[in-house]
Short mmCIF file of C-alpha atoms and ligand atoms in Angstrom, two decimals:
data_model
loop_
_atom_site.label_atom_id
_atom_site.label_comp_id
_atom_site.label_asym_id
_atom_site.label_seq_id
_atom_site.Cartn_x
_atom_site.Cartn_y
_atom_site.Cartn_z
CA MET A 11 94.58 96.42 139.53
CA THR A 12 97.59 96.44 137.19
CA ASP A 13 99.34 99.74 137.60
CA THR A 14 102.58 99.21 135.77
CA LEU A 15 103.19 97.45 132.51
CA THR A 16 106.62 96.81 130.97
CA ILE A 17 106.70 96.02 127.27
CA LEU A 18 109.27 95.87 124.49
CA ARG A 19 109.82 99.36 123.14
CA PRO A 20 107.13 100.06 120.52
CA ASP A 21 107.49 100.95 116.85
CA ASP A 22 105.15 103.01 114.70
CA TRP A 23 104.45 101.34 111.35
CA HIS A 24 102.90 104.45 109.72
CA LEU A 25 104.10 107.95 110.53
CA HIS A 26 104.27 111.39 108.91
CA LEU A 27 107.23 113.51 109.99
CA ARG A 28 107.07 116.08 107.15
CA ASP A 29 110.13 118.23 106.46
CA GLY A 30 111.77 121.53 107.45
CA GLU A 31 110.42 123.29 110.55
CA MET A 32 107.64 120.77 111.05
CA LEU A 33 110.10 117.86 111.00
CA GLN A 34 112.21 119.70 113.59
CA GLY A 35 109.18 120.25 115.78
CA VAL A 36 107.52 116.81 115.72
CA THR A 37 110.30 114.19 115.53
CA LEU A 38 111.09 114.15 119.24
CA HIS A 39 107.46 113.36 120.08
CA THR A 40 107.81 110.03 118.31
CA ALA A 41 111.44 109.36 119.27
CA ASN A 42 110.43 109.86 122.91
CA HIS A 43 108.57 106.53 123.00
CA PHE A 44 109.21 104.71 119.74
CA ALA A 45 112.39 103.02 118.52
CA ARG A 46 111.52 102.98 114.83
CA ALA A 47 108.85 104.18 112.47
CA ILE A 48 107.84 103.58 108.88
CA ILE A 49 108.15 107.07 107.42
CA MET A 50 105.54 108.19 104.92
CA PRO A 51 106.99 109.66 101.71
CA ASN A 52 104.19 112.13 100.85
CA LEU A 53 106.33 115.25 100.97
CA VAL A 54 106.04 117.97 98.37
CA PRO A 55 107.66 116.87 96.08
CA PRO A 56 107.29 113.22 97.14
CA VAL A 57 110.13 110.86 98.07
CA VAL A 58 110.23 108.75 94.91
CA THR A 59 113.78 107.51 94.39
CA GLY A 60 116.30 105.75 96.58
CA ALA A 61 118.50 108.84 96.46
CA GLU A 62 115.63 111.02 97.70
CA ALA A 63 114.88 108.57 100.52
CA GLU A 64 118.50 108.63 101.59
CA ALA A 65 118.58 112.43 101.70
CA TYR A 66 115.28 112.49 103.63
CA ARG A 67 116.60 109.93 106.12
CA ASP A 68 119.58 112.20 106.76
CA ARG A 69 117.30 115.18 107.39
CA ILE A 70 115.24 113.10 109.83
CA MET A 71 118.35 111.92 111.69
CA ALA A 72 119.46 115.53 112.01
CA ALA A 73 116.12 116.32 113.67
CA VAL A 74 116.43 113.58 116.34
CA PRO A 75 117.55 115.13 119.62
CA ALA A 76 121.04 114.01 120.63
CA SER A 77 119.70 112.39 123.81
CA MET A 78 117.42 110.01 121.88
CA THR A 79 117.87 107.09 119.51
CA PHE A 80 115.46 106.61 116.66
CA GLU A 81 115.59 104.69 113.41
CA PRO A 82 113.50 105.94 110.50
CA LEU A 83 112.42 103.07 108.24
CA MET A 84 112.20 104.66 104.83
CA THR A 85 109.59 104.15 102.12
CA LEU A 86 109.35 105.14 98.47
CA TYR A 87 106.32 106.88 97.00
CA LEU A 88 105.10 104.77 94.08
CA THR A 89 104.46 106.67 90.85
CA GLU A 90 103.70 105.42 87.37
CA ALA A 91 107.28 106.37 86.46
CA THR A 92 108.93 104.43 89.32
CA GLN A 93 111.78 102.20 88.14
CA ALA A 94 111.81 98.63 89.45
CA ASP A 95 115.63 98.60 89.44
CA ASP A 96 115.82 101.71 91.62
CA VAL A 97 113.34 100.20 94.09
CA ALA A 98 115.25 96.92 94.20
CA ALA A 99 118.58 98.68 94.74
CA ALA A 100 117.17 100.84 97.56
CA HIS A 101 115.81 97.70 99.20
CA ALA A 102 119.02 95.70 98.72
CA SER A 103 121.08 98.44 100.38
CA GLY A 104 118.86 98.18 103.47
CA LEU A 105 117.65 101.76 103.10
CA VAL A 106 114.04 101.16 102.08
CA LYS A 107 111.63 98.92 103.96
CA ALA A 108 108.43 99.42 101.94
CA VAL A 109 106.88 101.14 98.94
CA LYS A 110 103.77 103.24 99.42
CA LEU A 111 100.82 103.18 97.05
CA TYR A 112 98.66 106.29 97.04
CA PRO A 113 95.82 106.22 94.56
CA ALA A 114 96.21 109.63 92.85
CA GLY A 115 94.06 112.18 94.68
CA ALA A 116 93.14 109.93 97.64
CA THR A 117 94.69 112.03 100.41
CA THR A 118 97.17 114.75 101.42
CA ASN A 119 99.90 115.15 98.76
CA SER A 120 98.82 112.17 96.69
CA GLN A 121 98.63 114.01 93.36
CA SER A 122 101.70 112.16 92.05
CA GLY A 123 100.28 108.77 93.02
CA VAL A 124 99.00 105.99 90.83
CA SER A 125 96.01 106.60 88.52
CA ASN A 126 96.05 103.22 86.82
CA ILE A 127 97.41 100.32 88.83
CA ASP A 128 98.15 98.38 85.62
CA ASN A 129 100.95 100.86 84.98
CA VAL A 130 102.93 99.69 88.02
CA GLN A 131 102.55 95.96 87.43
CA GLY A 132 106.28 95.51 86.70
CA VAL A 133 107.33 97.22 89.94
CA LEU A 134 104.85 95.17 91.96
CA GLU A 135 106.12 91.94 90.40
CA ARG A 136 109.68 92.86 91.31
CA MET A 137 108.59 93.68 94.86
CA ALA A 138 106.94 90.27 95.15
CA ASP A 139 110.19 88.65 93.95
CA ILE A 140 112.32 90.42 96.54
CA GLY A 141 109.76 90.31 99.39
CA LEU A 142 109.46 94.10 99.72
CA PRO A 143 106.10 95.08 101.26
CA LEU A 144 103.65 97.42 99.58
CA CYS A 145 101.92 99.80 102.00
CA VAL A 146 98.53 100.68 100.61
CA HIS A 147 96.32 103.71 101.14
CA GLY A 148 93.19 101.71 100.40
CA GLU A 149 90.59 104.11 99.12
CA VAL A 150 89.16 104.56 95.64
CA THR A 151 89.03 108.15 94.46
CA ASP A 152 86.04 107.79 92.17
CA PRO A 153 83.76 110.77 92.87
CA ASP A 154 80.74 108.50 92.40
CA ILE A 155 81.70 106.46 95.44
CA ASP A 156 80.54 107.77 98.79
CA ILE A 157 83.50 108.71 100.97
CA PHE A 158 82.37 106.29 103.69
CA ASP A 159 82.42 103.41 101.16
CA ARG A 160 85.76 104.12 99.54
CA GLU A 161 87.77 101.62 101.56
CA ALA A 162 85.41 98.70 101.04
CA VAL A 163 85.14 99.44 97.31
CA PHE A 164 88.93 99.66 97.01
CA ILE A 165 89.32 96.15 98.39
CA GLU A 166 86.93 94.72 95.88
CA ARG A 167 87.92 96.73 92.81
CA VAL A 168 91.65 97.27 93.25
CA LEU A 169 93.34 95.39 96.07
CA ASP A 170 91.94 91.92 95.63
CA PRO A 171 92.50 91.90 91.84
CA VAL A 172 96.09 93.16 92.28
CA ARG A 173 96.87 90.51 94.85
CA ARG A 174 95.55 87.86 92.47
CA ARG A 175 97.57 89.28 89.57
CA VAL A 176 100.77 89.49 91.63
CA PRO A 177 100.81 86.41 93.81
CA GLY A 178 103.37 86.68 96.57
CA LEU A 179 103.10 90.46 96.85
CA ARG A 180 103.35 91.35 100.53
CA VAL A 181 100.78 94.01 101.42
CA VAL A 182 100.11 96.17 104.46
CA MET A 183 96.65 97.68 104.34
CA GLU A 184 97.34 100.98 106.03
CA HIS A 185 95.09 102.59 108.63
CA VAL A 186 92.11 100.28 108.12
CA THR A 187 88.83 101.84 109.19
CA THR A 188 86.14 99.29 108.37
CA ALA A 189 84.85 95.91 109.44
CA ASP A 190 85.17 95.00 105.74
CA ALA A 191 88.94 95.54 105.81
CA VAL A 192 89.28 93.61 109.07
CA ALA A 193 87.33 90.70 107.58
CA TYR A 194 89.42 90.78 104.40
CA VAL A 195 92.63 90.47 106.42
CA GLN A 196 91.19 87.76 108.66
CA ALA A 197 90.06 85.71 105.67
CA ASP A 198 93.54 85.66 104.13
CA ASP A 199 95.65 82.57 104.53
CA SER A 200 98.62 83.54 102.35
CA GLY A 201 100.70 85.04 105.14
CA ASN A 202 101.32 88.00 102.83
CA LEU A 203 98.69 90.37 104.17
CA ALA A 204 98.60 92.55 107.29
CA ALA A 205 96.99 95.81 108.38
CA THR A 206 97.88 98.77 110.51
CA ILE A 207 95.35 100.43 112.77
CA THR A 208 95.69 103.97 114.07
CA THR A 209 95.20 105.09 117.64
CA HIS A 210 92.45 107.54 116.78
CA HIS A 211 90.37 105.05 114.78
CA LEU A 212 90.17 102.91 117.93
CA ILE A 213 88.68 105.89 119.75
CA ILE A 214 86.57 108.06 117.46
CA ASN A 215 83.71 107.38 115.10
CA ARG A 216 82.15 109.76 112.61
CA ASN A 217 79.95 111.37 115.24
CA HIS A 218 83.07 112.84 116.79
CA ILE A 219 83.70 114.74 113.57
CA LEU A 220 80.18 115.86 112.76
CA ALA A 221 77.71 115.69 115.66
CA GLY A 222 77.13 118.87 117.64
CA GLY A 223 79.43 120.99 115.48
CA ILE A 224 82.18 120.25 112.96
CA ARG A 225 85.51 119.29 114.50
CA PRO A 226 88.38 119.61 112.05
CA HIS A 227 90.88 118.11 114.49
CA TYR A 228 89.06 114.77 114.15
CA TYR A 229 89.12 114.88 110.36
CA CYS A 230 91.57 112.48 108.77
CA LEU A 231 91.70 110.09 105.85
CA PRO A 232 90.43 107.51 105.66
CA VAL A 233 87.64 109.29 107.48
CA ALA A 234 86.37 107.65 110.70
CA LYS A 235 83.34 105.46 110.02
CA ARG A 236 80.26 104.50 112.06
CA GLU A 237 80.51 102.91 115.50
CA THR A 238 80.16 99.30 114.33
CA HIS A 239 83.37 99.72 112.34
CA ARG A 240 85.22 101.24 115.27
CA LEU A 241 84.23 98.25 117.38
CA ALA A 242 85.51 95.87 114.70
CA LEU A 243 88.87 97.69 114.76
CA ARG A 244 89.01 97.49 118.55
CA ALA A 245 88.29 93.77 118.46
CA ALA A 246 90.98 93.20 115.81
CA ALA A 247 93.62 95.27 117.61
CA CYS A 248 92.91 93.63 120.96
CA SER A 249 92.56 90.10 119.57
CA GLY A 250 96.25 89.25 119.56
CA ASP A 251 96.02 88.41 115.82
CA GLU A 252 99.54 88.96 114.48
CA ARG A 253 98.28 90.46 111.24
CA PHE A 254 97.19 93.66 113.01
CA PHE A 255 99.64 96.19 114.38
CA LEU A 256 100.04 99.84 115.24
CA GLY A 257 100.53 102.50 112.59
CA THR A 258 99.57 105.75 114.27
CA ASP A 259 99.28 107.78 111.06
CA SER A 260 100.22 110.71 113.27
CA ALA A 261 99.89 113.41 110.61
CA PRO A 262 100.77 116.89 111.83
CA HIS A 263 99.27 119.92 110.12
CA THR A 264 99.31 123.42 111.53
CA ASP A 265 96.06 124.73 112.97
CA GLU A 266 96.25 127.31 110.25
CA ALA A 267 96.05 124.56 107.62
CA LYS A 268 93.31 122.61 109.42
CA LEU A 269 90.96 125.36 110.52
CA LEU A 270 89.86 126.48 107.08
CA PRO A 271 86.73 126.20 104.95
CA CYS A 272 88.65 123.40 103.20
CA GLY A 273 91.03 122.13 105.86
CA CYS A 274 93.65 119.38 105.66
CA ALA A 275 93.13 115.77 106.71
CA GLY A 276 95.33 114.46 109.49
CA ILE A 277 95.40 113.93 113.26
CA PHE A 278 98.54 114.45 115.36
CA THR A 279 98.71 111.66 117.95
CA ALA A 280 102.43 111.17 118.53
CA PRO A 281 102.66 112.68 122.05
CA ASN A 282 99.81 110.72 123.70
CA THR A 283 99.45 107.62 121.53
CA MET A 284 100.87 105.16 124.06
CA SER A 285 98.68 106.60 126.85
CA CYS A 286 95.61 106.31 124.63
CA LEU A 287 96.43 102.74 123.60
CA ALA A 288 97.01 101.56 127.17
CA HIS A 289 93.61 103.06 128.04
CA VAL A 290 91.91 101.30 125.11
CA PHE A 291 93.52 97.91 125.73
CA GLU A 292 92.77 98.08 129.45
CA GLU A 293 89.16 98.99 128.74
CA ASP A 294 88.88 95.91 126.53
CA GLY A 295 90.59 93.63 129.05
CA ALA A 296 93.55 93.18 126.72
CA LEU A 297 96.48 94.94 128.38
CA ASP A 298 98.48 91.72 128.02
CA ARG A 299 98.09 92.06 124.24
CA LEU A 300 99.29 95.65 123.96
CA GLU A 301 102.89 94.54 123.46
CA GLY A 302 101.96 92.36 120.51
CA PHE A 303 100.14 95.23 118.83
CA THR A 304 102.78 97.91 119.42
CA SER A 305 106.04 95.96 119.55
CA ARG A 306 105.91 92.43 118.13
CA HIS A 307 103.53 91.98 115.21
CA GLY A 308 104.99 94.81 113.12
CA PRO A 309 108.61 93.62 113.16
CA GLN A 310 107.39 90.11 112.50
CA PHE A 311 105.60 91.14 109.30
CA TYR A 312 108.48 93.38 108.20
CA ARG A 313 110.95 90.57 109.00
CA LEU A 314 112.94 92.75 111.38
CA PRO A 315 114.10 91.94 114.90
CA VAL A 316 111.99 93.19 117.79
CA ASN A 317 113.53 95.98 119.84
CA SER A 318 115.92 94.97 122.57
CA ASP A 319 114.96 97.54 125.18
CA GLU A 320 111.70 98.08 127.06
CA VAL A 321 109.41 100.85 128.18
CA THR A 322 107.31 100.91 131.32
CA LEU A 323 103.83 102.38 131.41
CA SER A 324 102.40 103.29 134.76
CA LYS A 325 98.87 104.13 135.75
CA GLN A 326 98.56 107.35 137.68
CA ALA A 327 95.96 108.22 140.28
CA ASP A 328 95.36 111.58 138.62
CA PRO A 329 94.87 112.27 134.93
CA VAL A 330 98.02 112.72 132.86
CA ARG A 331 98.00 116.12 131.20
CA TYR A 332 99.14 116.53 127.63
CA PRO A 333 99.44 119.93 126.01
CA GLU A 334 96.52 120.95 123.86
CA TYR A 335 98.97 121.80 121.12
CA ILE A 336 102.69 121.92 120.44
CA GLU A 337 104.53 124.90 119.01
CA THR A 338 106.69 124.21 115.96
CA GLY A 339 108.63 126.57 113.73
CA ALA A 340 105.90 125.93 111.15
CA GLY A 341 103.11 126.91 113.57
CA LYS A 342 100.83 125.41 116.24
CA VAL A 343 99.88 121.75 115.90
CA THR A 344 96.93 120.52 117.94
CA VAL A 345 97.43 117.25 119.82
CA PHE A 346 94.70 114.57 119.55
CA ASP A 347 92.11 114.86 122.31
CA PRO A 348 90.67 111.40 123.00
CA GLY A 349 87.72 112.99 124.78
CA PHE A 350 88.39 111.24 128.10
CA ASP A 351 91.01 111.46 130.82
CA LEU A 352 94.18 109.45 130.38
CA PHE A 353 95.83 107.78 133.36
CA TRP A 354 98.60 105.73 131.75
CA ARG A 355 101.90 107.34 130.96
CA VAL A 356 105.23 106.14 129.65
CA GLU A 357 107.82 106.45 132.40
CA ASP A 358 110.92 108.46 131.58
C1 NCD B 19 97.82 112.10 105.94
C2 NCD B 19 98.69 113.35 105.78
O1 NCD B 19 98.30 114.40 106.30
O2 NCD B 19 99.74 113.27 105.16
N1 NCD B 19 96.51 112.52 106.34
C3 NCD B 19 95.60 111.75 106.97
O3 NCD B 19 94.47 112.23 107.16
N2 NCD B 19 95.88 110.55 107.42
C4 NCD B 19 97.82 111.31 104.69
C5 NCD B 19 97.29 109.91 104.84
O4 NCD B 19 97.91 109.04 105.48
O5 NCD B 19 96.23 109.62 104.27
ZN1 ZN B 20 99.17 108.54 106.73
#
């Protein structure tokens, strides 16, 4: 039995750190294990310009405990008013590593997102020219489309046409949740397409949210789908295919904001993500592929060096206990409960 595993330090290619008291409370939980993270720009108001991204990066750095090193990889929130020159300058300076497309209304704080993709054609063309990746929240917002179908319909109606109209655009399909998305990535031979997969979508299906009572702490967007889709995500993550890598989408909301008649979408997985992933990869006989998923495939797609230091995971005889929730200045934030005991932990 393997009981220790040393891998290159992981990165998180999709993370919400928020701002203010929440930022202060959650940043260390990522910086504890991860060297870098792609930081989502869906603040209120969103991080749209290079200047806003720079100011946000400074606030994040101020929230990193002095004993830790952490590099936030900044993104810009794409709006229909985004200026291609501003995006290009923010990229050229090294500040910005991706631009994020939220279809308007698709998820938390996406009101300022894109309603008509034709209106951002010029920005996308410039991004293709300079090789700057577009991170995509891939769901249509059309009320006629069933929420469980919104990802698959987005691929057909929006993503595939855009990729044909802007050849060379480098795209990360964020937090894929369906076998359809996995198949779309696998079928691509351009080298310009990749996908992130969250920790929780490897573990929960829609029954976890709805069967035997409604569980708001398992509600996120894109919503978890049926079991066949979860299995397709597991197979993709554990396959060693370089086009799939970790983006936890750790998305802290206070319990107060989640436990409502209309609660927020988002699951906070930062503290126990690496333990959960080691469990999943071991279960699927793929522990030797964990490093690719968490530490190698992401930098390769983003054309960044891999991290130079390592972390060691060790398997304990007794379950590793994580707190049920963390306290932040903004309020209590419940930590993801995988629903089974965890035995792997990252050594200090
Ligand atoms: C995210 C959030 O809370 O900002 N929520 C979520 O359910 N994943 C937004 C997002 O990534 O869709
Ligand atoms: Zn997210």
